[in-house]
Short mmCIF file of C-alpha atoms and ligand atoms in Angstrom, two decimals:
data_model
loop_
_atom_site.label_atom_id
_atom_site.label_comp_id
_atom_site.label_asym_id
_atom_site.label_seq_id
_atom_site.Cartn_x
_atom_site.Cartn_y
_atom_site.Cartn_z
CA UNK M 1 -31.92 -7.60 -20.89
CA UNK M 2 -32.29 -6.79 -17.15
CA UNK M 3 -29.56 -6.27 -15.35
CA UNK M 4 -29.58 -6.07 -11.49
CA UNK M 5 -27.00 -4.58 -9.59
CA UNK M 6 -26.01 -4.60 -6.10
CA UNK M 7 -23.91 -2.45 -3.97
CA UNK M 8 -24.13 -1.30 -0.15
CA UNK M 9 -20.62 0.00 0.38
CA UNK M 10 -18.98 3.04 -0.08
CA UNK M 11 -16.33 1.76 -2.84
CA UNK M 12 -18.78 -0.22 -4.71
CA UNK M 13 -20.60 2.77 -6.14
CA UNK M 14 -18.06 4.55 -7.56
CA UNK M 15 -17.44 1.23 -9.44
CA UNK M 16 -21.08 1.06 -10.42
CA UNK M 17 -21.08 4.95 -11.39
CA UNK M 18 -18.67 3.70 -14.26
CA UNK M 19 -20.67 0.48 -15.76
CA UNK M 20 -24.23 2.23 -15.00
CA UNK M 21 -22.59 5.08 -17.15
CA UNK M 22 -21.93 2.86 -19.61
CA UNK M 23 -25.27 0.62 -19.56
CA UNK M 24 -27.45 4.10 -20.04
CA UNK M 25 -25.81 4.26 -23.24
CA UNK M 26 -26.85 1.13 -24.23
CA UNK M 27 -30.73 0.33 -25.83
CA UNK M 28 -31.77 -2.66 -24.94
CA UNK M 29 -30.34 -2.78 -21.27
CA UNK M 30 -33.31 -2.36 -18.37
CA UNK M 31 -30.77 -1.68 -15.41
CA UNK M 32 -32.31 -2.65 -11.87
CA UNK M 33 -30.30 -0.56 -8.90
CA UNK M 34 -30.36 -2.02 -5.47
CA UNK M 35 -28.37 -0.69 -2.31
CA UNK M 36 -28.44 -2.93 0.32
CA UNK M 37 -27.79 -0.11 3.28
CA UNK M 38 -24.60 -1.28 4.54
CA UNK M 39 -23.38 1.98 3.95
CA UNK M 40 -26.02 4.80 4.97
CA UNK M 41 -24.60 8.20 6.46
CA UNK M 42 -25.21 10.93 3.93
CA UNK M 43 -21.27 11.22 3.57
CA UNK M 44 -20.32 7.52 2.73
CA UNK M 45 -23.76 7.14 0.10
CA UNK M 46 -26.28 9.66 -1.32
CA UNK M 47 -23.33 12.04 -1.69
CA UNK M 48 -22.03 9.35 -4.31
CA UNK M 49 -25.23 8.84 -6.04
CA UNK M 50 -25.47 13.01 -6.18
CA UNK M 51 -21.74 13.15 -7.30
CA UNK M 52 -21.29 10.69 -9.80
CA UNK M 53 -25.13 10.75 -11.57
CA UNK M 54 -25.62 7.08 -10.48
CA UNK M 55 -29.75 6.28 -10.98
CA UNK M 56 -31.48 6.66 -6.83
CA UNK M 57 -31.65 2.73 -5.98
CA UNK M 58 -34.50 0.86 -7.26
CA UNK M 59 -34.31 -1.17 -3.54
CA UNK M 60 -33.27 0.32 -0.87
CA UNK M 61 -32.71 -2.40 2.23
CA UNK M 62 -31.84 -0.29 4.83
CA UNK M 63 -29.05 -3.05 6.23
CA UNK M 64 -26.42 -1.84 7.92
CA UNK M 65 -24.77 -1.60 10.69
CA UNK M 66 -24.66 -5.15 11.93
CA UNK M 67 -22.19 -7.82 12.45
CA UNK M 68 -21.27 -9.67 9.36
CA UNK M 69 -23.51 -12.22 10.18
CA UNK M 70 -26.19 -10.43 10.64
CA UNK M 71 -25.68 -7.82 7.84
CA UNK M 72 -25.02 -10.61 5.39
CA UNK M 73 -28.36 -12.91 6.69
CA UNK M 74 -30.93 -9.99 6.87
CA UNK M 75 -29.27 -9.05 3.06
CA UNK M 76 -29.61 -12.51 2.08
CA UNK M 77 -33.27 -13.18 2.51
CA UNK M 78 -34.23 -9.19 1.79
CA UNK M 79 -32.61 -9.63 -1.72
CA UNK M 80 -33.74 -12.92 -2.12
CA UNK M 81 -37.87 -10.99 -2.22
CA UNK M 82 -36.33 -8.81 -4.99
CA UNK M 83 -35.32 -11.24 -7.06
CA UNK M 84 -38.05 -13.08 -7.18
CA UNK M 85 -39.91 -10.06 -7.92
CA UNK M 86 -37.48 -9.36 -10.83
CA UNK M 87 -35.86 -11.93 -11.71
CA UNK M 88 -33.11 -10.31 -13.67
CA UNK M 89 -31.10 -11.77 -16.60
CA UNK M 90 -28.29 -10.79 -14.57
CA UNK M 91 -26.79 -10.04 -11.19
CA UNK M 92 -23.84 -7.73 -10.65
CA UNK M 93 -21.71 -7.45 -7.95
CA UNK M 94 -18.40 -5.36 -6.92
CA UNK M 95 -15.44 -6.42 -4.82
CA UNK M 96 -15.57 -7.89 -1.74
CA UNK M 97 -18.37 -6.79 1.24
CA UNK M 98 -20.84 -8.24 2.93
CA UNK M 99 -23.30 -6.85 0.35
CA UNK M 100 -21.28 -8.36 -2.79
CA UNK M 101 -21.62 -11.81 -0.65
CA UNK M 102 -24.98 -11.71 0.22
CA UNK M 103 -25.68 -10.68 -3.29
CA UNK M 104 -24.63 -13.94 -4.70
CA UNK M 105 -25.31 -16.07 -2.64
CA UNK M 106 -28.99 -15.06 -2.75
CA UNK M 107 -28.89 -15.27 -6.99
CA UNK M 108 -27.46 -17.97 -7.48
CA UNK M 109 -29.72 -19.81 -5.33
CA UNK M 110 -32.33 -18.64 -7.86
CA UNK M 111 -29.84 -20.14 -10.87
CA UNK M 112 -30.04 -16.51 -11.79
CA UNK M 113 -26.12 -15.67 -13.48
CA UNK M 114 -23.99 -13.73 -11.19
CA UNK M 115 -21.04 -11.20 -13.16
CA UNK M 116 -18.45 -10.16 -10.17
CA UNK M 117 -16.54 -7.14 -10.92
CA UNK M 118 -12.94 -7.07 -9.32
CA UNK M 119 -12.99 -10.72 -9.55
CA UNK M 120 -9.75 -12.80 -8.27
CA UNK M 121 -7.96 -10.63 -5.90
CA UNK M 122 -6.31 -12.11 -3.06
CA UNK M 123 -4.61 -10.96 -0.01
CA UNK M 124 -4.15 -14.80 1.16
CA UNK M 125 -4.82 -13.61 4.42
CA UNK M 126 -7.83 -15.28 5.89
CA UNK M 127 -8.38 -13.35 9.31
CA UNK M 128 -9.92 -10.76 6.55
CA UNK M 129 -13.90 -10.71 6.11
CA UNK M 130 -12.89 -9.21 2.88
CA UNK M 131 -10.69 -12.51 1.74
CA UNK M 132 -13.82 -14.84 2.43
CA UNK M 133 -16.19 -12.32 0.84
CA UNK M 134 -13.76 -12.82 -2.49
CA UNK M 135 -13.15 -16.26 -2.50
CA UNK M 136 -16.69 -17.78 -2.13
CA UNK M 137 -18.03 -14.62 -4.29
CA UNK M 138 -15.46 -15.87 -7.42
CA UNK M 139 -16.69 -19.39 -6.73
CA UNK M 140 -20.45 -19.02 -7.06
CA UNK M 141 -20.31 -16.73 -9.79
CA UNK M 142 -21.04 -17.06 -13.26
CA UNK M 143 -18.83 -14.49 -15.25
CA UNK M 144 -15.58 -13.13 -13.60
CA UNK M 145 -14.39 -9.88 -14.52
CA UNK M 146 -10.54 -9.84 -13.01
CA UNK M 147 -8.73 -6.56 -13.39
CA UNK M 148 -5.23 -7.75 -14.20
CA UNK M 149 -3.76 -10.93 -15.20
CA UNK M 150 -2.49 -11.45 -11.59
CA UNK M 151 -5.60 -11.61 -10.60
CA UNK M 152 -6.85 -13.80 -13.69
CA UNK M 153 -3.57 -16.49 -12.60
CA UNK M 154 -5.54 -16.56 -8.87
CA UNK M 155 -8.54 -17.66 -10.39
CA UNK M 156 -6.78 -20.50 -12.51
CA UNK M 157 -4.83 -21.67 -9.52
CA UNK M 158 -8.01 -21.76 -7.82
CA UNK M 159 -9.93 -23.73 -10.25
CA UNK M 160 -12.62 -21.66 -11.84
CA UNK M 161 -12.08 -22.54 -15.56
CA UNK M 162 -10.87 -19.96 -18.27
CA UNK M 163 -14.23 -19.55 -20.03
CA UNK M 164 -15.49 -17.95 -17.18
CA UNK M 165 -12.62 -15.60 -16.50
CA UNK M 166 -12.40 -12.28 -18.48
CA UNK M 167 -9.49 -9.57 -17.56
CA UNK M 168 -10.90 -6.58 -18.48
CA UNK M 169 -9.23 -3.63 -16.46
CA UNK M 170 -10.09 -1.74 -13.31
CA UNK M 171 -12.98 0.32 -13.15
CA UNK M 172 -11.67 2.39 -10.60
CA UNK M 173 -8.99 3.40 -13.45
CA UNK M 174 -11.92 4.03 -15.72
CA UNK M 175 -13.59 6.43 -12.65
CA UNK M 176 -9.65 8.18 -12.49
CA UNK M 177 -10.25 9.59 -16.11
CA UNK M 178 -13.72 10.47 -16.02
CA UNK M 179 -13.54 12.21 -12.95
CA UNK M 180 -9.82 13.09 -12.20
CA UNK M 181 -10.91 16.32 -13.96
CA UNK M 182 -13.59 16.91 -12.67
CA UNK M 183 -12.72 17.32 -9.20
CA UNK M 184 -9.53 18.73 -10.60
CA UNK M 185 -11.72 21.93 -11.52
CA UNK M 186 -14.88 21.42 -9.00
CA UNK M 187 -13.51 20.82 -6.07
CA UNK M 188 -12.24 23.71 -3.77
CA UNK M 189 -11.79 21.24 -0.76
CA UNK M 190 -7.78 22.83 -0.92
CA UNK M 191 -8.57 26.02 -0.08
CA UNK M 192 -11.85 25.33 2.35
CA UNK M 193 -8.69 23.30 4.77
CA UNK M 194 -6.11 26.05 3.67
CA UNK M 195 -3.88 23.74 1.53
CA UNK M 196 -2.97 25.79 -1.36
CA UNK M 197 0.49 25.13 -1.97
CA UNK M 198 1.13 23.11 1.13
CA UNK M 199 2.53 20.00 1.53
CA UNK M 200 0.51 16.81 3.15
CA UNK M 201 0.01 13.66 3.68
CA UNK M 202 -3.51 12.62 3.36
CA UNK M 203 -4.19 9.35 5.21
CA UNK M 204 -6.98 7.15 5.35
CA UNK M 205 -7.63 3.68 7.67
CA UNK M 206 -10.54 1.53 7.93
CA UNK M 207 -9.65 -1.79 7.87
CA UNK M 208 -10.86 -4.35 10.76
CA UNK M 209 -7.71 -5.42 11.32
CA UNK M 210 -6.27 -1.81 12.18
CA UNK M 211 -9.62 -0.44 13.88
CA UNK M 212 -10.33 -3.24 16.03
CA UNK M 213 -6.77 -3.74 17.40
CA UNK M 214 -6.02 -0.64 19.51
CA UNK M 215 -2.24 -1.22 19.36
CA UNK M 216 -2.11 -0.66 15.65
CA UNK M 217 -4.45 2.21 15.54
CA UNK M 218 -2.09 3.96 18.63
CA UNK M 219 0.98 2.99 16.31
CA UNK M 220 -0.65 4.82 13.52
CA UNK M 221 -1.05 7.68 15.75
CA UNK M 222 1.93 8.00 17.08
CA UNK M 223 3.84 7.69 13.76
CA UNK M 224 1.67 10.42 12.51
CA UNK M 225 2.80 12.45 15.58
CA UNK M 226 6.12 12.42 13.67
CA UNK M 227 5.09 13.57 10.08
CA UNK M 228 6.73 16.53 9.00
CA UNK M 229 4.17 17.75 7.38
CA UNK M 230 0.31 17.84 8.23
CA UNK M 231 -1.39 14.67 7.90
CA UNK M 232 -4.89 15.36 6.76
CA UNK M 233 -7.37 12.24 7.15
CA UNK M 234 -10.77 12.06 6.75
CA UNK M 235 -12.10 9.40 9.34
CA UNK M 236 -14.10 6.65 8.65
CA UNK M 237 -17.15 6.25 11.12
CA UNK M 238 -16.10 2.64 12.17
CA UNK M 239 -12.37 4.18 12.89
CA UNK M 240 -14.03 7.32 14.67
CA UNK M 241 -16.52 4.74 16.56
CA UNK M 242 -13.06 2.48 17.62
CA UNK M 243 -10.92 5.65 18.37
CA UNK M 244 -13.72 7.09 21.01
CA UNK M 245 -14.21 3.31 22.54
CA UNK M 246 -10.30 2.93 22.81
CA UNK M 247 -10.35 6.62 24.35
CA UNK M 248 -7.80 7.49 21.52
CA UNK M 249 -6.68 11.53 21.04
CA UNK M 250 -5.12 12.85 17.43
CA UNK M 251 -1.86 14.18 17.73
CA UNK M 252 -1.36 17.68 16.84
CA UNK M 253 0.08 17.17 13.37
CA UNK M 254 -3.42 15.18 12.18
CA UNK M 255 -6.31 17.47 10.40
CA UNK M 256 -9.08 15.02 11.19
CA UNK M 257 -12.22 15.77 9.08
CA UNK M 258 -15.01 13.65 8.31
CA UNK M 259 -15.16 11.28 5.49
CA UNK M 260 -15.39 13.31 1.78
CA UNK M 261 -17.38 13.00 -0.88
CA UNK M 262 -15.75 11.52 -4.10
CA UNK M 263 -14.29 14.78 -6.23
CA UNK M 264 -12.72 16.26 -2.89
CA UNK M 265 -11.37 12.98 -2.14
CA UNK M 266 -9.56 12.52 -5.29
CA UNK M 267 -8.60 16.69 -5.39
CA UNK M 268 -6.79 16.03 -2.26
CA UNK M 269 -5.29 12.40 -3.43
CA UNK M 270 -3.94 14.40 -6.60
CA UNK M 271 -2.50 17.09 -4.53
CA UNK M 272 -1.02 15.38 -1.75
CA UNK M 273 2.90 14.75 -0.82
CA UNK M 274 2.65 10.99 0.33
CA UNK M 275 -1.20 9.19 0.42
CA UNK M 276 -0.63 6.62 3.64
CA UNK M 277 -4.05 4.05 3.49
CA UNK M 278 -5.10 0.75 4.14
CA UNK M 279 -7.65 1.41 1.53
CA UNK M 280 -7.94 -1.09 -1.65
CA UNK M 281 -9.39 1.70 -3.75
CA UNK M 282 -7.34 5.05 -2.76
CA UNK M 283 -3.72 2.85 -3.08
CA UNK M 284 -4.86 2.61 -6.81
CA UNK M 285 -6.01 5.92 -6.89
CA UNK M 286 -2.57 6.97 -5.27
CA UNK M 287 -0.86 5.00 -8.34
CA UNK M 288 -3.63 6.90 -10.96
CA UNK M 289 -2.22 10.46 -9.96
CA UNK M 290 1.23 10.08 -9.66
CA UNK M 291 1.46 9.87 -5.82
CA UNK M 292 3.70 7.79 -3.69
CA UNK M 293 1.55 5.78 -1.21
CA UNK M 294 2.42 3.46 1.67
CA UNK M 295 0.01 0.90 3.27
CA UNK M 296 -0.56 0.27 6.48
CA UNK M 297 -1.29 -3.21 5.63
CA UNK M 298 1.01 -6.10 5.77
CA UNK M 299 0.09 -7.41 2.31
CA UNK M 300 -2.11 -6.14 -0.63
CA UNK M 301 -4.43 -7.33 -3.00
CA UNK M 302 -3.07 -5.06 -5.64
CA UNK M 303 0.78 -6.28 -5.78
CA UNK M 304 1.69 -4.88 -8.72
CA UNK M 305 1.70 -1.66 -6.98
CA UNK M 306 4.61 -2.57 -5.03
CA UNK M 307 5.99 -4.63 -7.47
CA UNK M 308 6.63 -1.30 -9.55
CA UNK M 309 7.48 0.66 -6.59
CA UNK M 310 4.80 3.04 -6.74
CA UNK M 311 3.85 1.68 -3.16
CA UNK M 312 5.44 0.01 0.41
CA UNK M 313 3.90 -1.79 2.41
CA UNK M 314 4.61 -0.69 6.04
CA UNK M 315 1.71 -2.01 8.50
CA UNK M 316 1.26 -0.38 11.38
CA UNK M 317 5.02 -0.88 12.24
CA UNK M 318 6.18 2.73 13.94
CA UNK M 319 9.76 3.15 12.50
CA UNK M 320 8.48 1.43 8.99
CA UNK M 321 5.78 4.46 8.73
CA UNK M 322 8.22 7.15 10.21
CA UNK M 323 10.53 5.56 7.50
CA UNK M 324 8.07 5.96 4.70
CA UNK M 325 8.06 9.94 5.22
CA UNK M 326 11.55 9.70 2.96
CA UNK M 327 9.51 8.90 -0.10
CA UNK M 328 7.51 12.09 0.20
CA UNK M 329 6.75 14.14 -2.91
CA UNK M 330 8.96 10.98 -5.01
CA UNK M 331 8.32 11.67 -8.68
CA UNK M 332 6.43 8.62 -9.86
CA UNK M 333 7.06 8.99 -13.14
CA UNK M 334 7.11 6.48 -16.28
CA UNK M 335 5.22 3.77 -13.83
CA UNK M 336 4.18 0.67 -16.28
CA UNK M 337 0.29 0.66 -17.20
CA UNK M 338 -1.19 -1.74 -15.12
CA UNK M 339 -5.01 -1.37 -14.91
CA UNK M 340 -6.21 -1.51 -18.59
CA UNK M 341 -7.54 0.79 -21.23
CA UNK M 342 -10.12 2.62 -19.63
CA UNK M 343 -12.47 0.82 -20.92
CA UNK M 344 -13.38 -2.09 -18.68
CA UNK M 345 -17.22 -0.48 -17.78
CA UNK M 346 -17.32 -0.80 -21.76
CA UNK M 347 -16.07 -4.06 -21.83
CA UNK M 348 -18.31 -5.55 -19.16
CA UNK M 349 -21.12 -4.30 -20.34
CA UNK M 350 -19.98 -5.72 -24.18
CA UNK M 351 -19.52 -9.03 -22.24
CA UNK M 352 -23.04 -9.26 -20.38
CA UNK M 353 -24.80 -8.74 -23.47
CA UNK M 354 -22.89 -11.61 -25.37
CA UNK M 355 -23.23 -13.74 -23.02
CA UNK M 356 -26.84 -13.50 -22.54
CA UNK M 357 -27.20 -13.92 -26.42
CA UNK M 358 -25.09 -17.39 -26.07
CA UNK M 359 -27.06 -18.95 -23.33
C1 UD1 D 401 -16.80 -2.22 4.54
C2 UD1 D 401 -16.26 -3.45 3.82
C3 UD1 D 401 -14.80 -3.23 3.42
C4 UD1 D 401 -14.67 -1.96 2.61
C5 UD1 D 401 -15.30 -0.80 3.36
C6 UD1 D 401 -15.27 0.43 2.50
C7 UD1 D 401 -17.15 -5.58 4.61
C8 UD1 D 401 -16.88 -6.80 5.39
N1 UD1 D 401 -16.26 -4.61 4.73
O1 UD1 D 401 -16.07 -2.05 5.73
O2 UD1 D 401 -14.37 -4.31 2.63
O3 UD1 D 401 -13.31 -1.73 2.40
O4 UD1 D 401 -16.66 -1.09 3.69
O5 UD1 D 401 -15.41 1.59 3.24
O6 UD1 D 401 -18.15 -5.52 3.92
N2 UD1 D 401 -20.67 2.93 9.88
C9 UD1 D 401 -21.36 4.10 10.10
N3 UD1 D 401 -21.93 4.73 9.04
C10 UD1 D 401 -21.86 4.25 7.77
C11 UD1 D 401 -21.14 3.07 7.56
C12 UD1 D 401 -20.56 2.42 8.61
O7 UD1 D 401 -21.47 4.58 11.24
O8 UD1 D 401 -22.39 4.90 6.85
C13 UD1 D 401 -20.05 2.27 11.04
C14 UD1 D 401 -21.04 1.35 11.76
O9 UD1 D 401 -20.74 1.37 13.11
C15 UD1 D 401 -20.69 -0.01 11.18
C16 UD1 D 401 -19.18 0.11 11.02
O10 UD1 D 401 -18.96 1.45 10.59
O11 UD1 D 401 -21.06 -1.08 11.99
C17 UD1 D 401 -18.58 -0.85 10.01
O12 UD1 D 401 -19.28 -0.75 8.77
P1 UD1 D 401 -19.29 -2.01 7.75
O13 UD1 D 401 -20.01 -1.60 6.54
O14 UD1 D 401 -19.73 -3.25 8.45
O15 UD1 D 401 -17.78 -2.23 7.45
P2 UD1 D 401 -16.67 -1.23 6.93
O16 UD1 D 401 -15.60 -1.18 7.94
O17 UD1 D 401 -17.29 0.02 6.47
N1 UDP D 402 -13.23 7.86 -0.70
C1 UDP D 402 -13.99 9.01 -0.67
N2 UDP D 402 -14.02 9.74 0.48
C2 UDP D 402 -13.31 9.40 1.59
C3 UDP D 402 -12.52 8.22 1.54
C4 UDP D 402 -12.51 7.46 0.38
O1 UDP D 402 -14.63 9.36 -1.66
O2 UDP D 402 -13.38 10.11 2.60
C5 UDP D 402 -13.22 7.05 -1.93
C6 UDP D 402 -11.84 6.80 -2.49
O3 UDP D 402 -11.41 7.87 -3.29
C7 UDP D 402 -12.06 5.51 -3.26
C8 UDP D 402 -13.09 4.78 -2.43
O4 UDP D 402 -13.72 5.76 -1.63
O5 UDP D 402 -12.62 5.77 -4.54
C9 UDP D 402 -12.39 3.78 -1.56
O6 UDP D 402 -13.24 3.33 -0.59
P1 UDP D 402 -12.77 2.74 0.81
O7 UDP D 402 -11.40 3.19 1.12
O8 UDP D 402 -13.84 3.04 1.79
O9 UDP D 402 -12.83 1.17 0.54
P2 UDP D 402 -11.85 0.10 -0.12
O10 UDP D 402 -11.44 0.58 -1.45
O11 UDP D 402 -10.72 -0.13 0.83
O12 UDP D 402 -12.69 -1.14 -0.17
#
């Protein structure tokens, strides 16, 4: 069975670090690794593929960089070639980018079976790319592997029949206890900022809606001015790119570093006070390690989060961040479990190859 997978952003391979994991230990599976390029400095890719042992792409496009349109078009007709070189038994995609878009819709064009991972998440707001990515992804594919049953009910509501719809876990949780100790042990990213012992908040924003609208990226600034305790962020290059175009300075309180590679990432998500991101992935992670996190997002994806109260959603309101600060170092003990087993790259892979044998 060939599988094909497809990534391009910085998120999606440490979700494809977990199922390639698992398909290596398969016989049988021919795994196919193509990275589209969305993502390309050395700290948002190879240090991932270096990291986390995933195979060195198969394809690499080189497409990044662009508008959505013209990210998702080039990506569209460049994996299009592939596929009809390959023509895999499977495509599979992760989340929600431009690359997990242009992914499907160049399979299923081809009536070659698309498997999204991190199927049926919804923020219901649709001034996200991320929300359209989702939507039209879930609808064109063939086998939908949601994470929780929330995100199994969206699908139904939506539509897309049962049979297609398999809740399986999060992969990302998967990732937390393969490499939690890992980085535990391997990273020394505490001492290399002087950390030891010291209380922070580590912060990360990327989100279009924050870094393209200068008021909520100064609001996030100047509610950081007010931490009371360092707030350590490594900076995306699209927020870096938006904070030098808006002629944006840090306040003194913020240790701005450049984005991490995966174990010191999650060192300093373990280790930290409060974790304050619009990230999908590090709120999660936030929840994986015990952290309290606020989001500087007006709604989620991942609402179980805050229904258990292991995070608040605060935008990029000033006094709602400043407020936030109270639940520093909050003991987040005895939280429900809400992202599977651990085993969802297990299950996925289980499910590809019993599918293929029904069709
Ligand atoms: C993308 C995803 C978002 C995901 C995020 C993870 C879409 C629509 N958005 O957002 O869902 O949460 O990745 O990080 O697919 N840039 C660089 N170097 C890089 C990567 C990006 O300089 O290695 C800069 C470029 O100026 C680029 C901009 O960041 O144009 C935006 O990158 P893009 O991949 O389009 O979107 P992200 O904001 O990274
Ligand atoms: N991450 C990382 N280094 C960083 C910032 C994030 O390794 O400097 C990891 C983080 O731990 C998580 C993933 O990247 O596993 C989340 O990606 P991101 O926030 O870019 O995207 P999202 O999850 O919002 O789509």
């Amino acid at each position: 069975m060939k599988i094909m997978t497809i990534v391009g952003a910085r998120p999606q391979f440490v979700k494809a670090a977990v199922v390639s994991r698992e398909m290596n230990k398969r016989s049988g599976i021919h795994g196919v690794l193509l990275h589209t390029g969305q993502h390309y400095d050395a700290n948002m890719s190879d240090v991932f593929f270096d990291e986390l042992d995933i195979p060195r792409p198969d394809y690499h496009l080189g497409i990044g960089n662009g508008t959505h349109g013209q990210n998702t078009g080039r990506m569209i007709e460049a994996i299009e070639r592939v596929l009809f070189d390959e023509r895999p038994d499977w495509v599979l995609v992760y989340g929600d980018t431009d690359s997990t878009l242009a992914g499907v819709i160049a399979a299923v064009k081809l009536h070659i079976p698309v498997a999204h991972v991190e199927a049926g998440l919804r923020s219901f707001n649709r001034k996200m790319p991320e929300e359209y990515n989702r939507v039209l992804a879930d609808h064109a594919s063939t086998l939908l592997f949601a994470p929780t049953a929330v995100a199994e009910r969206n699908l139904a509501h939506e539509g897309i029949p049962a049979r297609m719809v398999q809740v399986v876990g999060d992969v990302m949780y998967d990732a937390s206890l393969y490499y939690g100790g890992k980085a535990e042990s391997q990273s020394d990213i505490l001492r290399r900022l002087a950390l030891v012992e010291q209380p922070y908040i580590l912060a990360t924003v990327h989100r279009q809606e924050n870094t393209d609208d200068k008021q909520h990226i100064e609001n996030i600034l100047e509610a950081f001015s007010h931490a009371p305790c360092p707030v350590v962020w490594p900076v995306h290059p699209r927020t870096h790119k938006q904070m030098r175009a808006f002629g944006l300075s840090l306040p003194e309180s913020v240790v701005a570093i450049d984005p991490l590679g995966y174990l010191d990432m999650v060192k300093l998500e373990k280790n930290a006070a409060l974790i304050a991101t619009d990230s999908g992935g590090v709120q999660k992670e936030a929840y994986f390690y015990g952290v309290p996190c606020i989001t500087l997002r007006g709604e989620t994806e991942w609402v179980e989060l805050v229904d258990v109260g292991a995070n608040r959603l605060v935008a990029t309101d000033v006094d709602a961040i400043i407020a936030g600060y109270a639940h520093i170092s909050t003991s987040l003990k005895n939280l429900p479990v809400l992202y599977g087993n651990g085993d969802a790259g297990c299950k996925i892979v289980d499910s590809l190859q019993d599918h293929l044998s029904h069709v």
